[in-house]
Short mmCIF file of C-alpha atoms in Angstrom, two decimals:
data_model
loop_
_atom_site.label_atom_id
_atom_site.label_comp_id
_atom_site.label_asym_id
_atom_site.label_seq_id
_atom_site.Cartn_x
_atom_site.Cartn_y
_atom_site.Cartn_z
CA MET A 1 -109.94 -68.50 -65.05
CA PHE A 2 -109.54 -64.70 -65.28
CA ARG A 3 -106.97 -63.21 -62.99
CA LEU A 4 -106.23 -59.59 -62.25
CA PRO A 5 -102.69 -58.46 -62.72
CA LEU A 6 -100.93 -57.56 -59.49
CA PHE A 7 -101.12 -53.78 -59.95
CA ALA A 8 -104.82 -53.94 -60.56
CA GLY A 9 -105.36 -56.05 -57.39
CA LEU A 10 -103.39 -53.49 -55.50
CA ALA A 11 -105.58 -50.68 -57.07
CA LEU A 12 -108.66 -52.36 -55.78
CA CYS A 13 -107.34 -52.01 -52.16
CA VAL A 14 -107.24 -48.39 -52.84
CA THR A 15 -110.51 -47.70 -54.90
CA SER A 16 -112.88 -49.90 -53.07
CA THR A 17 -113.69 -49.15 -49.60
CA ALA A 18 -114.77 -52.57 -48.72
CA ILE A 19 -111.71 -54.26 -50.21
CA PHE A 20 -109.43 -51.68 -48.80
CA SER A 21 -110.67 -52.53 -45.34
CA ALA A 22 -109.96 -56.18 -45.94
CA CYS A 23 -106.51 -55.40 -47.17
CA GLU A 24 -105.80 -53.16 -44.32
CA GLN A 25 -106.98 -55.77 -41.77
CA GLU A 26 -104.69 -58.43 -43.42
CA GLU A 27 -101.70 -56.19 -42.97
CA GLU A 28 -102.44 -55.09 -39.46
CA GLU A 29 -100.17 -56.87 -36.83
CA LYS A 30 -101.22 -57.92 -33.37
CA PHE A 31 -97.83 -58.13 -32.01
CA GLY A 32 -94.98 -55.72 -31.56
CA PHE A 33 -92.14 -54.83 -29.29
CA THR A 34 -90.72 -52.25 -26.82
CA CYS A 35 -87.07 -51.05 -26.97
CA VAL A 36 -84.05 -50.51 -24.98
CA GLU A 37 -81.34 -47.92 -26.06
CA LEU A 38 -77.79 -48.76 -24.86
CA LEU A 39 -75.74 -45.72 -23.94
CA GLN A 40 -72.14 -45.50 -22.66
CA ALA A 41 -72.43 -44.09 -19.01
CA GLU A 42 -70.83 -40.75 -18.52
CA ASN A 43 -68.25 -42.07 -16.01
CA GLN A 44 -66.87 -44.68 -18.57
CA ASP A 45 -63.70 -43.46 -20.07
CA THR A 46 -63.42 -46.48 -22.46
CA ASP A 47 -65.96 -48.42 -24.47
CA PRO A 48 -67.83 -50.61 -21.91
CA PHE A 49 -69.14 -52.80 -24.73
CA ALA A 50 -65.71 -54.20 -25.93
CA GLY A 51 -65.58 -57.89 -25.79
CA THR A 52 -69.35 -58.35 -25.63
CA ALA A 53 -70.47 -61.65 -27.02
CA LYS A 54 -74.08 -61.66 -25.76
CA ILE A 55 -76.58 -59.31 -24.28
CA LYS A 56 -79.47 -60.23 -21.99
CA VAL A 57 -82.42 -57.98 -21.38
CA THR A 58 -85.06 -58.85 -18.70
CA LEU A 59 -88.17 -56.71 -18.42
CA LYS A 60 -91.00 -57.33 -15.92
CA TYR A 61 -94.56 -57.40 -17.20
CA GLU A 62 -96.98 -54.94 -15.81
CA PRO A 63 -100.61 -55.85 -15.00
CA CYS A 64 -102.09 -55.59 -18.57
CA LEU A 65 -99.45 -57.99 -19.95
CA ILE A 66 -99.68 -60.30 -16.90
CA ASN A 67 -103.46 -60.65 -17.43
CA TYR A 68 -102.92 -61.11 -21.17
CA TYR A 69 -100.48 -64.09 -20.85
CA THR A 70 -102.04 -65.77 -17.80
CA LYS A 71 -105.81 -65.25 -18.27
CA THR A 72 -107.27 -63.58 -21.40
CA ASN A 73 -104.87 -64.98 -23.91
CA SER A 74 -102.87 -67.71 -22.13
CA GLY A 75 -102.53 -69.64 -25.45
CA GLN A 76 -100.26 -66.84 -26.65
CA ALA A 77 -97.65 -67.41 -23.87
CA MET A 78 -94.37 -68.87 -25.11
CA THR A 79 -95.52 -72.38 -24.19
CA GLY A 80 -99.12 -71.85 -25.27
CA LYS A 81 -100.70 -73.57 -28.25
CA ASP A 82 -100.45 -70.39 -30.37
CA GLY A 83 -97.41 -68.78 -28.79
CA GLU A 84 -94.72 -70.97 -30.20
CA ALA A 85 -95.29 -69.68 -33.74
CA VAL A 86 -95.32 -66.03 -32.53
CA PHE A 87 -92.12 -66.37 -30.66
CA ALA A 88 -90.45 -68.18 -33.52
CA GLU A 89 -91.46 -65.44 -36.07
CA TRP A 90 -90.13 -62.65 -33.68
CA LYS A 91 -86.90 -64.59 -33.00
CA ASP A 92 -86.00 -63.77 -36.69
CA ARG A 93 -87.46 -60.25 -36.64
CA LEU A 94 -86.29 -58.52 -33.44
CA CYS A 95 -82.76 -57.88 -34.84
CA THR A 96 -83.88 -57.10 -38.35
CA GLU A 97 -87.13 -55.08 -38.04
CA SER A 98 -87.25 -51.82 -40.07
CA VAL A 99 -87.37 -49.09 -37.45
CA ALA A 100 -86.29 -45.38 -37.29
CA ASP A 101 -83.43 -46.15 -34.77
CA SER A 102 -80.26 -48.00 -35.60
CA LEU A 103 -80.33 -51.42 -34.10
CA VAL A 104 -77.64 -53.41 -32.33
CA ALA A 105 -76.02 -55.90 -34.70
CA CYS A 106 -77.40 -59.06 -33.30
CA GLU A 107 -79.29 -62.34 -33.62
CA VAL A 108 -81.86 -63.58 -31.01
CA GLU A 109 -80.50 -66.73 -29.16
CA GLU A 110 -83.49 -67.42 -26.99
CA PHE A 111 -86.50 -66.29 -24.95
CA ALA A 112 -87.12 -67.17 -21.36
CA GLN A 113 -90.66 -66.26 -20.27
CA THR A 114 -91.51 -66.75 -16.55
CA LEU A 115 -95.11 -66.59 -15.46
CA GLN A 116 -94.89 -67.64 -11.82
CA ASP A 117 -98.20 -67.17 -9.87
CA SER A 118 -97.07 -67.28 -6.26
CA PRO A 119 -98.47 -65.55 -3.18
CA THR A 120 -95.04 -65.04 -1.78
CA ASN A 121 -92.84 -64.62 -4.86
CA PRO A 122 -94.91 -63.85 -8.06
CA ILE A 123 -92.61 -63.44 -11.11
CA TYR A 124 -93.89 -62.25 -14.47
CA GLN A 125 -91.16 -61.42 -16.78
CA MET A 126 -89.27 -62.33 -20.04
CA THR A 127 -85.53 -62.43 -20.77
CA VAL A 128 -84.40 -62.16 -24.43
CA THR A 129 -80.74 -63.24 -25.12
CA TYR A 130 -79.09 -61.58 -28.10
CA ARG A 131 -75.85 -62.81 -29.74
CA VAL A 132 -73.77 -59.84 -30.77
CA THR A 133 -72.49 -60.07 -34.35
CA ASP A 134 -70.46 -56.76 -34.38
CA THR A 135 -69.32 -55.15 -31.21
CA SER A 136 -68.64 -51.81 -32.90
CA LYS A 137 -72.38 -51.65 -33.41
CA ILE A 138 -73.75 -51.59 -29.83
CA SER A 139 -72.99 -48.15 -28.24
CA GLY A 140 -75.87 -45.70 -28.88
CA ARG A 141 -77.93 -48.36 -30.67
CA THR A 142 -81.20 -49.90 -29.84
CA LEU A 143 -82.44 -53.46 -28.96
CA LEU A 144 -85.96 -54.48 -29.75
CA TRP A 145 -87.57 -56.54 -27.00
CA GLY A 146 -90.64 -58.68 -27.39
CA PRO A 147 -92.90 -60.00 -28.79
CA GLY A 148 -95.91 -58.74 -27.01
CA PRO A 149 -99.42 -57.56 -27.94
CA VAL A 150 -99.85 -54.05 -29.19
CA GLU A 151 -102.40 -51.94 -27.36
CA ALA A 152 -105.17 -52.49 -29.80
CA TYR A 153 -105.09 -56.21 -29.13
CA ALA A 154 -103.83 -56.38 -25.60
CA ASP A 155 -107.18 -56.55 -23.91
CA CYS A 156 -106.21 -54.05 -21.26
CA THR A 157 -108.76 -52.99 -18.55
CA ASN A 158 -108.85 -50.36 -15.78
CA ASN A 159 -106.95 -47.78 -17.87
CA GLU A 160 -103.99 -50.09 -18.03
CA ARG A 161 -101.71 -50.35 -21.08
CA PRO A 162 -99.26 -53.04 -22.33
CA TYR A 163 -96.14 -51.97 -20.44
CA ALA A 164 -93.02 -53.87 -19.37
CA LYS A 165 -90.36 -52.33 -17.11
CA LEU A 166 -86.78 -52.39 -16.22
CA THR A 167 -86.29 -52.58 -12.43
CA LEU A 168 -82.64 -53.79 -11.64
CA PRO A 169 -79.15 -53.03 -12.99
CA SER A 170 -78.92 -56.82 -13.80
CA ASP A 171 -81.90 -56.57 -16.12
CA VAL A 172 -79.52 -55.38 -18.85
CA ILE A 173 -76.20 -57.14 -19.00
CA GLY A 174 -73.42 -57.90 -21.29
CA ILE A 175 -71.62 -61.27 -21.38
CA ASP A 176 -68.23 -62.07 -22.86
CA LYS A 177 -67.14 -65.27 -24.75
CA ASP A 178 -66.37 -67.02 -21.48
CA ASN A 179 -69.95 -66.52 -20.26
CA LYS A 180 -68.79 -63.85 -17.76
CA THR A 181 -70.99 -60.74 -17.08
CA ILE A 182 -68.75 -57.74 -17.97
CA TRP A 183 -71.23 -54.81 -17.85
CA ASN A 184 -74.60 -53.85 -16.62
CA ALA A 185 -77.13 -51.03 -16.49
CA GLN A 186 -75.66 -48.40 -14.19
CA SER A 187 -78.78 -46.24 -14.44
CA TRP A 188 -81.74 -45.81 -16.76
CA ALA A 189 -84.28 -43.23 -17.94
CA ASN A 190 -87.86 -43.89 -18.92
CA PRO A 191 -87.90 -47.42 -17.20
CA ARG A 192 -91.22 -48.35 -18.70
CA GLY A 193 -91.68 -49.40 -22.41
CA ILE A 194 -94.98 -50.03 -24.08
CA MET A 195 -95.48 -52.79 -26.74
CA GLN A 196 -95.92 -50.96 -30.10
CA ARG A 197 -94.65 -50.98 -33.73
CA ASN A 198 -92.06 -48.28 -33.49
CA THR A 199 -89.09 -47.04 -31.35
CA ALA A 200 -90.68 -43.98 -29.77
CA GLY A 201 -89.97 -43.63 -26.08
CA CYS A 202 -87.37 -46.30 -25.58
CA ILE A 203 -85.99 -47.18 -22.21
CA GLN A 204 -82.60 -45.59 -22.10
CA ALA A 205 -79.98 -47.62 -20.18
CA SER A 206 -76.67 -46.11 -19.22
CA ILE A 207 -74.06 -48.91 -19.31
CA ALA A 208 -70.94 -49.32 -17.03
CA ARG A 209 -68.33 -51.89 -16.97
CA GLY A 210 -68.36 -54.23 -13.97
CA ASN A 211 -65.41 -54.38 -11.53
#
């Protein structure tokens, strides 16, 4: 059977409109991330990140993502029939993805997605736990949080967009080797992050040591 060499196959993606469209579609990704930049708060005289063994980031889903995971694409939830593979892939990718900003040196330990439909206490959020592999590479660096559907695939309605948001100081915490919380978000800028494939517009969390 005749086979085109690799460079010829790649050329076809460029020279043939039909084939180019197919190649582009194969490479397009439906899932991405938002991001949180960790900054030393101005009132901190010493490095608040010293001794950090793990970081936990909890963001609440806004309506588009709630609808995505509970109605239109419930199979993509973490416990859904298709979600397990997506979350497994991004467990490997969140700390290694090629982005413009420098990432915290980490490995993803686990995801905890909560989709609790309750008239009195609805909870729609996800916590990502990261193991820190180098404490000198935290301050001023970025954590990727996800996965989640990018806007083109999020099935948003009513002018909504696939946002998640930070609402509490305890939504971003650092934990030491004894499993004790040693720092949290003192304040933050741009508390909403959109699911995308780059680190533009990250949530900026100013971090302070606990008492």
